[in-house]
XYZ file of C-alpha atoms in Angstrom:
394
model
C 0.000 0.000 0.000
C 1.432 3.333 -0.969
C 2.082 6.289 1.338
C -0.790 8.702 0.909
C 0.407 11.782 2.753
C 3.352 13.354 4.540
C 2.125 12.278 7.961
C 2.109 8.611 6.934
C 5.563 8.976 5.364
C 6.959 10.262 8.666
C 5.103 7.894 10.980
C 6.050 4.678 12.731
C 3.986 2.749 10.197
C 6.322 3.898 7.433
C 9.321 2.541 9.344
C 7.543 -0.748 10.033
C 6.729 -1.066 6.344
C 10.411 -0.702 5.454
C 11.499 -3.176 8.135
C 8.803 -5.685 7.234
C 9.741 -5.587 3.555
C 13.474 -5.514 4.405
C 14.131 -2.256 2.564
C 15.891 -0.876 5.661
C 16.654 -2.619 8.942
C 19.229 -0.666 10.961
C 18.878 2.806 12.486
C 21.241 4.313 9.937
C 19.443 2.646 7.046
C 16.076 3.806 8.349
C 17.282 7.397 8.769
C 18.643 7.468 5.224
C 15.646 5.736 3.634
C 12.950 7.670 5.506
C 14.500 11.134 5.492
C 13.476 11.509 9.157
C 15.733 12.959 11.805
C 17.604 10.384 13.882
C 15.742 11.457 17.033
C 12.407 10.975 15.243
C 13.435 7.529 14.057
C 14.474 6.604 17.609
C 11.112 7.737 18.951
C 9.175 5.807 16.308
C 11.239 2.662 16.848
C 10.603 2.817 20.589
C 6.856 2.864 19.931
C 7.099 -0.134 17.586
C 9.232 -2.072 20.074
C 6.851 -1.385 22.944
C 3.877 -2.438 20.820
C 5.669 -5.661 19.914
C 5.662 -5.066 16.154
C 9.444 -5.258 15.893
C 12.218 -7.054 17.762
C 15.983 -6.919 17.745
C 17.599 -9.321 15.311
C 21.130 -10.543 14.750
C 23.712 -8.085 13.411
C 23.873 -7.854 9.635
C 26.971 -9.495 8.150
C 29.301 -6.709 7.164
C 27.099 -3.971 8.602
C 29.848 -2.846 10.961
C 33.271 -4.200 9.945
C 34.951 -2.643 12.976
C 33.526 -2.695 16.498
C 30.067 -3.766 17.600
C 27.696 -4.917 14.827
C 24.842 -2.547 14.031
C 21.540 -3.473 15.642
C 19.099 -4.934 13.158
C 15.326 -4.692 13.562
C 13.024 -7.455 12.429
C 9.269 -7.587 11.991
C 7.733 -9.638 14.798
C 5.221 -11.736 12.878
C 4.404 -13.541 16.140
C 2.989 -10.417 17.766
C -0.566 -11.440 16.929
C -2.663 -13.944 15.029
C -5.254 -13.904 12.265
C -8.232 -16.228 11.940
C -8.838 -17.093 8.289
C -11.693 -19.068 6.744
C -12.020 -20.333 3.186
C -15.609 -21.309 2.368
C -16.578 -23.413 -0.617
C -20.045 -24.404 -1.708
C -19.803 -27.686 0.202
C -16.824 -27.361 2.531
C -14.867 -24.956 4.675
C -11.319 -24.764 5.970
C -10.108 -22.438 8.669
C -6.651 -21.533 9.888
C -4.842 -19.695 12.601
C -1.962 -17.745 11.064
C 0.695 -15.369 12.275
C 0.854 -11.783 11.017
C 2.906 -12.880 8.005
C 0.108 -15.295 6.955
C 2.153 -18.289 8.075
C -0.235 -21.120 8.948
C -0.052 -22.324 12.568
C -3.047 -24.697 12.596
C -5.894 -25.730 10.290
C -9.158 -27.583 10.574
C -12.502 -27.674 8.781
C -15.243 -29.886 7.450
C -18.274 -30.110 5.185
C -20.826 -27.309 5.124
C -24.037 -26.637 3.233
C -23.999 -23.034 2.075
C -27.621 -23.427 0.981
C -28.572 -23.735 4.650
C -27.845 -20.033 5.076
C -25.153 -17.889 6.671
C -26.062 -18.213 10.352
C -25.650 -21.993 10.448
C -22.503 -22.041 8.293
C -20.837 -19.191 10.148
C -21.633 -20.843 13.467
C -19.728 -23.892 12.223
C -16.877 -21.629 11.097
C -16.784 -20.108 14.574
C -16.603 -23.552 16.138
C -13.737 -24.443 13.801
C -11.969 -21.237 14.834
C -12.192 -22.324 18.467
C -10.765 -25.743 17.599
C -7.922 -24.248 15.550
C -7.036 -21.811 18.337
C -6.702 -24.756 20.705
C -4.556 -26.663 18.213
C -2.258 -23.653 17.826
C -2.090 -23.048 21.568
C -3.448 -19.525 21.114
C -6.159 -17.512 22.829
C -8.863 -15.191 21.559
C -7.036 -12.224 23.112
C -4.247 -12.685 20.553
C -6.564 -12.389 17.545
C -5.891 -9.248 15.509
C -8.299 -9.877 12.628
C -10.782 -12.288 11.086
C -10.634 -12.873 7.325
C -13.284 -14.675 5.275
C -12.948 -15.896 1.675
C -16.322 -16.617 0.062
C -17.356 -18.325 -3.199
C -19.390 -15.466 -4.582
C -19.250 -11.796 -5.577
C -18.446 -9.655 -2.541
C -19.201 -5.952 -2.663
C -15.983 -4.227 -1.628
C -17.552 -1.368 0.312
C -19.902 -3.476 2.439
C -18.193 -6.875 2.605
C -21.521 -8.528 1.762
C -22.370 -11.224 -0.761
C -24.151 -9.613 -3.689
C -25.704 -12.548 -5.526
C -29.500 -12.686 -5.410
C -29.743 -15.856 -7.552
C -26.953 -18.013 -6.089
C -26.334 -18.206 -2.331
C -29.610 -16.282 -2.119
C -29.860 -16.726 1.648
C -26.510 -14.939 1.967
C -27.582 -11.946 -0.096
C -26.745 -8.734 1.785
C -26.159 -10.622 5.057
C -23.860 -8.603 7.347
C -20.933 -11.003 7.637
C -18.692 -8.488 9.354
C -21.220 -7.859 12.111
C -21.618 -11.591 12.762
C -17.963 -12.032 13.724
C -17.509 -8.547 15.162
C -20.019 -9.593 17.803
C -17.975 -12.682 18.634
C -14.585 -10.942 18.549
C -15.320 -7.511 19.952
C -13.303 -4.687 18.427
C -11.514 -6.954 15.940
C -11.659 -5.979 12.248
C -13.359 -8.486 9.950
C -12.298 -8.659 6.304
C -14.509 -10.316 3.689
C -13.461 -11.001 0.122
C -14.169 -13.230 -2.857
C -12.168 -16.459 -2.660
C -10.514 -16.160 -6.086
C -9.415 -12.615 -5.275
C -7.587 -13.649 -2.120
C -6.156 -16.734 -3.824
C -4.600 -14.441 -6.425
C -3.208 -12.154 -3.737
C -1.731 -14.988 -1.677
C -0.239 -16.723 -4.705
C 1.420 -13.557 -5.957
C 2.729 -12.393 -2.589
C 4.048 -15.765 -1.417
C 5.052 -17.580 -4.603
C 5.561 -14.959 -7.318
C 6.657 -11.778 -5.489
C 8.686 -10.558 -8.478
C 5.694 -10.963 -10.808
C 3.533 -7.849 -10.969
C 0.740 -9.265 -13.131
C -0.850 -12.595 -12.221
C -4.149 -14.237 -13.110
C -5.543 -16.843 -10.732
C -8.201 -19.240 -11.974
C -10.215 -20.973 -9.262
C -11.713 -24.166 -10.658
C -13.904 -26.126 -8.305
C -17.614 -26.626 -7.925
C -17.794 -23.079 -9.301
C -15.458 -21.143 -11.615
C -13.990 -17.713 -10.901
C -10.782 -15.751 -11.215
C -8.690 -13.182 -9.394
C -6.248 -10.611 -10.690
C -3.139 -8.942 -9.349
C -2.197 -6.132 -11.720
C 0.803 -3.893 -11.178
C 1.346 -5.654 -7.849
C -2.086 -4.699 -6.528
C -5.238 -6.778 -6.103
C -7.702 -5.694 -8.783
C -11.332 -5.825 -7.658
C -12.956 -3.497 -10.176
C -15.141 -0.560 -9.199
C -17.464 -2.506 -6.882
C -15.720 -5.839 -6.315
C -17.143 -7.924 -9.167
C -13.963 -8.260 -11.267
C -13.019 -11.803 -12.253
C -16.489 -13.372 -12.345
C -15.646 -15.492 -15.395
C -17.895 -18.409 -14.489
C -20.964 -16.599 -15.742
C -19.592 -15.236 -18.986
C -21.755 -16.460 -21.827
C -19.900 -18.969 -24.002
C -22.874 -20.191 -26.016
C -24.825 -23.411 -25.732
C -28.268 -24.064 -24.382
C -27.637 -25.359 -20.887
C -29.215 -23.507 -17.993
C -26.835 -22.315 -15.294
C -27.427 -22.230 -11.546
C -27.666 -18.460 -11.859
C -30.676 -18.792 -14.163
C -28.909 -17.656 -17.327
C -28.217 -19.862 -20.332
C -24.801 -20.695 -21.771
C -22.545 -19.647 -18.868
C -19.018 -21.066 -18.756
C -19.975 -22.951 -15.586
C -22.537 -25.048 -17.452
C -19.673 -26.920 -19.116
C -16.675 -26.365 -16.849
C -17.720 -26.142 -13.180
C -17.536 -29.115 -10.868
C -21.304 -29.175 -10.420
C -21.763 -29.502 -14.193
C -19.095 -32.193 -14.598
C -20.598 -34.160 -11.705
C -24.029 -33.852 -13.336
C -22.685 -35.277 -16.600
C -20.838 -38.094 -14.839
C -23.976 -39.094 -12.960
C -25.789 -39.297 -16.278
C -23.091 -41.836 -17.247
C -23.788 -43.866 -14.088
C -20.747 -42.609 -12.175
C -21.030 -41.794 -8.495
C -19.907 -38.151 -8.576
C -21.224 -35.470 -6.242
C -18.211 -33.384 -5.310
C -15.043 -32.059 -6.897
C -13.126 -34.662 -4.899
C -15.212 -37.401 -6.565
C -14.367 -35.995 -10.001
C -10.666 -35.798 -9.209
C -10.635 -39.364 -7.862
C -12.249 -40.693 -11.043
C -9.836 -38.692 -13.191
C -6.778 -39.908 -11.328
C -8.061 -43.473 -11.594
C -8.091 -43.068 -15.370
C -11.848 -43.180 -15.872
C -12.111 -42.253 -19.576
C -15.323 -40.259 -19.252
C -14.043 -38.265 -16.272
C -10.745 -37.574 -18.054
C -12.558 -36.415 -21.192
C -14.941 -34.156 -19.293
C -12.188 -32.560 -17.205
C -10.015 -32.038 -20.285
C -12.955 -30.423 -22.080
C -13.623 -28.246 -19.016
C -10.003 -27.123 -19.255
C -10.492 -26.149 -22.883
C -13.634 -24.188 -22.010
C -11.857 -22.366 -19.171
C -8.868 -21.823 -21.430
C -11.020 -20.076 -24.020
C -11.886 -17.444 -21.407
C -8.325 -17.285 -20.083
C -7.132 -16.650 -23.640
C -9.373 -13.586 -23.804
C -7.949 -12.311 -20.514
C -4.386 -13.006 -21.636
C -5.059 -10.966 -24.774
C -6.505 -8.047 -22.804
C -4.269 -8.046 -19.710
C -1.058 -9.823 -20.759
C -0.215 -11.397 -17.349
C 3.108 -13.128 -16.750
C 1.584 -16.028 -14.802
C -1.692 -17.910 -14.934
C -2.064 -20.014 -11.777
C -4.836 -22.592 -11.591
C -6.183 -23.486 -8.162
C -9.339 -24.846 -6.613
C -10.480 -28.401 -6.007
C -10.538 -29.415 -9.677
C -6.922 -28.315 -10.042
C -6.044 -31.446 -8.070
C -6.603 -33.244 -11.382
C -3.381 -31.422 -12.325
C -2.232 -32.111 -15.887
C -5.638 -33.224 -17.167
C -7.185 -29.825 -16.445
C -4.046 -27.810 -17.185
C -3.534 -29.515 -20.533
C -6.969 -28.358 -21.693
C -6.359 -24.797 -20.473
C -2.941 -24.601 -22.124
C -4.267 -26.035 -25.349
C -6.915 -23.331 -25.672
C -4.735 -20.443 -24.489
C -1.839 -21.127 -26.836
C -4.176 -21.783 -29.768
C -6.177 -18.565 -29.302
C -3.632 -16.020 -28.007
C -1.169 -13.737 -29.788
C 2.380 -15.179 -29.704
C 3.740 -12.082 -27.950
C 1.201 -12.445 -25.110
C 2.231 -16.073 -24.526
C 5.959 -15.820 -25.257
C 6.936 -15.697 -21.584
C 3.595 -16.763 -20.103
C 3.656 -19.467 -17.445
C 0.486 -21.521 -16.971
C 0.859 -23.604 -13.847
C -1.045 -25.097 -10.955
C -1.265 -23.045 -7.780
C 1.917 -23.461 -5.786
C -0.032 -22.822 -2.578
C -2.472 -25.589 -3.502
C -5.340 -26.090 -1.108
C -3.966 -23.428 1.245
C -4.260 -20.624 -1.322
C -7.562 -19.299 0.013
C -6.437 -19.376 3.634
C -3.046 -17.802 2.966
C -4.624 -15.230 0.684
C -7.309 -14.252 3.191
C -4.721 -13.903 5.956
C -2.463 -11.901 3.624
C -5.314 -9.527 2.817
C -5.976 -8.983 6.523
C -2.286 -8.613 7.326
C -1.702 -5.975 4.675
C -4.666 -3.979 5.953
C -3.657 -4.318 9.600
C -0.034 -3.381 8.931
C -0.619 -0.562 6.465
C 1.340 2.534 7.569
C -1.810 4.551 8.254
C -3.314 1.713 10.302
C -0.188 1.299 12.407
C 0.010 5.042 13.068
C -3.629 5.070 14.161
C -3.083 2.087 16.465
C -0.020 3.593 18.139
C -1.606 7.001 18.551
C -4.491 5.431 20.455
C -2.271 3.594 22.927
């Protein structure tokens, strides 16, 4: 997050940002990089030390060739924890992470999103309690709650905005639900593909400014990091590729006809497999059949990859990302799905757009949603303006 004004650029949050991203770590480096007076830097560092955001680290090799090594400051990612939840249409996983989105404990189980938000979120809360116990942490250490949801989330309100799918969740105040359970703790809500893209780029491709994440599971969606920043669009609906019209006469869950999901989503593949007398209800069932070499499952997943790839090719032509990462439950089919996506992308895209393009499975795998949600919360919590506000209120 950029520095928005002179106050932020001279605050403790600015110093923490430099230390956390290892742009400057000693007093001398911080004075030079920040342009602050040494006395101001000392004062800001004292506040960060007292708040627990930084700790003393080992001396930098070569930092002081003669005499005592220069003191090095390190970000204390153990100074608090984040509770992250990744909800799918039929499952949820939760995690306790540190402030660097490092996972400390995970748990989860099946859910029925059609039962409505109160019941599902109660289960999520119970999983949070279990995960806290597994990590040996207490509720007093929680700094934020982060939720990744399989639907369009309006950025300003943090509410699901989908009157046709997840209709019982439409406009439900998710933030208020957990704010009541964790008093005074910020609650962040975001689309699952968006946070998957953020986590993948920050943790696995930090030198890549433009990344497209495709989430292929029981539903289909995508997330974008452009110029190093998560791209949500004006209201939060960017990346909703599953309901782009690709022709055909099949009716989608959303009520429209011809959506990408009608051929490529897990629910559609499972429907087709059941019509072929296969026992397939979930994405895990589809993956198991594919890995076992079932010819119909392999063909359907490969064709789903081609259908997804036709949309990805359009995005590659418009946005020219460096990396396309494919995650979600169906991505566990690995090369079967990826082969179809690659086939369509390379056949339909301009050679310049694909010259250096990497199309790969998500390197975070099944943890992408959890890591991404925690990363989103961490970046908000540790933004320079947020840190300055926290320290000024102490």
